[in-house]
XYZ file of C-alpha atoms in Angstrom:
188
model
C -62.730 35.792 -28.543
C -61.224 38.980 -30.217
C -62.159 41.449 -27.705
C -59.416 39.705 -25.860
C -56.974 40.403 -28.421
C -54.401 43.257 -28.118
C -53.563 45.545 -30.929
C -50.471 46.929 -31.922
C -49.479 49.378 -34.904
C -46.031 48.339 -35.771
C -44.807 45.611 -37.990
C -41.178 44.807 -36.776
C -41.383 43.498 -33.141
C -43.106 41.402 -30.768
C -43.203 41.445 -27.027
C -43.961 38.995 -24.940
C -44.491 38.047 -21.231
C -45.523 35.006 -19.200
C -45.578 33.708 -15.591
C -42.722 31.251 -14.959
C -43.510 27.390 -15.361
C -42.663 25.289 -12.238
C -41.959 21.664 -11.923
C -41.597 20.462 -8.382
C -39.917 17.222 -9.312
C -36.944 18.015 -10.985
C -37.014 21.566 -11.471
C -37.477 24.180 -14.274
C -34.483 24.324 -16.727
C -35.853 26.369 -19.194
C -38.666 28.202 -21.103
C -39.143 27.891 -24.861
C -41.199 30.383 -26.876
C -42.301 30.393 -30.768
C -44.089 32.993 -32.609
C -47.475 31.695 -34.363
C -49.608 33.311 -37.185
C -52.770 32.307 -36.480
C -54.324 34.123 -39.634
C -51.982 32.048 -41.397
C -51.825 28.944 -39.556
C -47.836 29.113 -39.255
C -45.002 29.290 -37.096
C -43.308 32.790 -38.140
C -40.501 32.103 -35.237
C -40.354 28.277 -34.666
C -39.105 27.410 -31.000
C -36.273 29.149 -29.395
C -34.820 29.480 -25.818
C -35.659 32.195 -23.480
C -33.559 30.450 -20.503
C -35.216 31.302 -17.244
C -36.377 34.722 -18.607
C -40.116 35.358 -18.599
C -40.219 38.462 -20.959
C -39.167 38.471 -24.643
C -38.397 40.950 -27.241
C -38.507 39.679 -31.145
C -36.994 42.248 -33.418
C -36.469 42.392 -37.108
C -39.827 40.818 -37.980
C -41.942 41.929 -41.220
C -45.539 41.315 -39.316
C -48.274 41.532 -41.778
C -50.919 44.082 -41.320
C -54.468 42.244 -40.219
C -52.867 39.116 -38.741
C -53.404 38.001 -35.386
C -49.911 36.512 -33.686
C -49.624 34.643 -30.670
C -47.051 33.872 -28.490
C -46.581 29.958 -27.686
C -44.382 29.253 -24.541
C -43.494 25.641 -23.056
C -41.434 24.669 -20.282
C -38.180 21.996 -20.023
C -37.717 20.878 -16.819
C -34.153 19.517 -15.801
C -34.292 16.051 -17.499
C -35.543 17.235 -20.474
C -39.105 16.383 -20.299
C -41.107 19.209 -22.508
C -44.234 20.522 -20.880
C -47.366 21.163 -23.242
C -47.207 24.873 -24.281
C -49.574 27.681 -23.372
C -50.692 30.301 -25.887
C -51.494 33.700 -25.755
C -54.931 35.496 -26.872
C -52.683 37.336 -29.725
C -52.179 40.355 -30.832
C -53.632 42.131 -34.007
C -51.071 43.968 -36.237
C -53.473 47.005 -37.152
C -51.573 49.542 -39.307
C -54.642 51.488 -40.623
C -55.873 54.726 -39.224
C -59.576 55.452 -38.509
C -61.659 57.592 -40.877
C -61.449 61.156 -40.699
C -64.106 62.590 -38.210
C -66.804 64.196 -40.768
C -69.220 67.094 -40.693
C -67.209 69.196 -37.771
C -69.220 72.041 -36.273
C -68.022 74.879 -34.234
C -70.253 77.394 -32.068
C -68.273 80.349 -30.663
C -69.044 81.906 -27.614
C -67.022 84.006 -24.778
C -64.058 82.486 -24.416
C -65.331 79.232 -25.240
C -65.838 77.281 -28.256
C -68.405 74.236 -28.686
C -67.395 71.514 -31.187
C -69.487 68.732 -32.210
C -68.869 66.244 -35.168
C -70.324 62.746 -36.070
C -69.233 59.813 -34.246
C -66.710 57.562 -36.018
C -67.652 53.828 -36.265
C -64.741 51.835 -35.908
C -64.694 49.198 -33.308
C -61.307 50.163 -31.749
C -61.716 53.745 -31.759
C -60.018 55.209 -28.429
C -60.388 59.038 -28.673
C -60.640 62.322 -30.560
C -57.802 64.768 -30.685
C -58.884 68.525 -31.079
C -56.390 70.684 -32.574
C -56.353 74.471 -32.737
C -54.314 77.446 -34.100
C -53.967 80.784 -35.433
C -52.910 79.475 -38.937
C -55.841 77.543 -41.346
C -53.336 74.285 -40.754
C -54.096 74.014 -36.578
C -51.504 71.721 -35.459
C -51.710 72.290 -31.594
C -53.461 69.545 -29.779
C -55.401 71.289 -27.159
C -57.497 68.307 -25.744
C -58.666 64.626 -26.023
C -62.059 63.727 -25.599
C -63.749 59.865 -26.001
C -67.152 61.965 -27.016
C -68.007 63.656 -30.544
C -68.068 66.694 -29.023
C -65.635 68.930 -26.854
C -65.983 72.425 -25.229
C -62.511 74.156 -25.763
C -61.724 77.152 -23.250
C -58.909 79.251 -25.461
C -58.208 82.364 -23.555
C -55.024 83.058 -25.327
C -57.122 83.037 -28.879
C -59.196 85.750 -27.433
C -59.565 88.501 -29.967
C -58.159 86.704 -32.785
C -59.036 84.133 -35.512
C -58.837 80.450 -34.198
C -59.060 77.640 -36.498
C -59.993 73.972 -35.193
C -59.957 70.386 -36.662
C -60.259 66.836 -35.011
C -58.799 63.946 -35.832
C -59.808 60.092 -34.244
C -56.979 57.891 -32.901
C -57.463 54.036 -32.269
C -56.499 51.480 -29.691
C -52.755 50.955 -31.259
C -52.391 54.697 -31.833
C -53.175 54.907 -35.532
C -54.432 58.838 -36.180
C -56.895 59.542 -38.716
C -56.463 62.490 -41.374
C -57.920 65.768 -39.817
C -61.400 66.742 -40.110
C -62.996 69.367 -42.082
C -61.829 72.886 -40.532
C -63.990 75.437 -38.586
C -62.812 78.478 -37.870
C -63.931 81.835 -35.716
C -63.214 84.410 -33.721
C -64.257 84.063 -29.333
C -66.483 86.542 -28.492
C -66.223 88.685 -25.314
């Protein structure tokens, strides 16, 4: 089920962890892991020893965007019997940012600015980030919201023109381009 799949926005490493295997007869000798590309149905990293560690970091990878990678783990006992492997739900490599929020509108009143925009439709949308500034390219993040609306209290911008825009951020942390800009003067 894709709901259980984690997402990451980098393609050069993979981190995994598991609960230690147990063998009541001869005892656990070691764990092995492999990295499986379930989209391509192929092992990217063949079985390697993790010793008794239950966490791995695989670096120097070149993971493919929109592919799902699963960690496979198995145990060896003291007499070299190999257990069945367990598989993670997987990690989707997501390098694409959401679309920029559309139709940003600002309503300026006493020290507050109410913003609204059309909601993004991406299934992995996490939150929106609102930026403000005294220059047309507003670059100071002032708040985050999960709703396609925000109310900003900006006393530091009193008696001056303020510019605002919004971006969308997805679950793995990819940030969209900024929305259209609105500007105005907060009123007393």
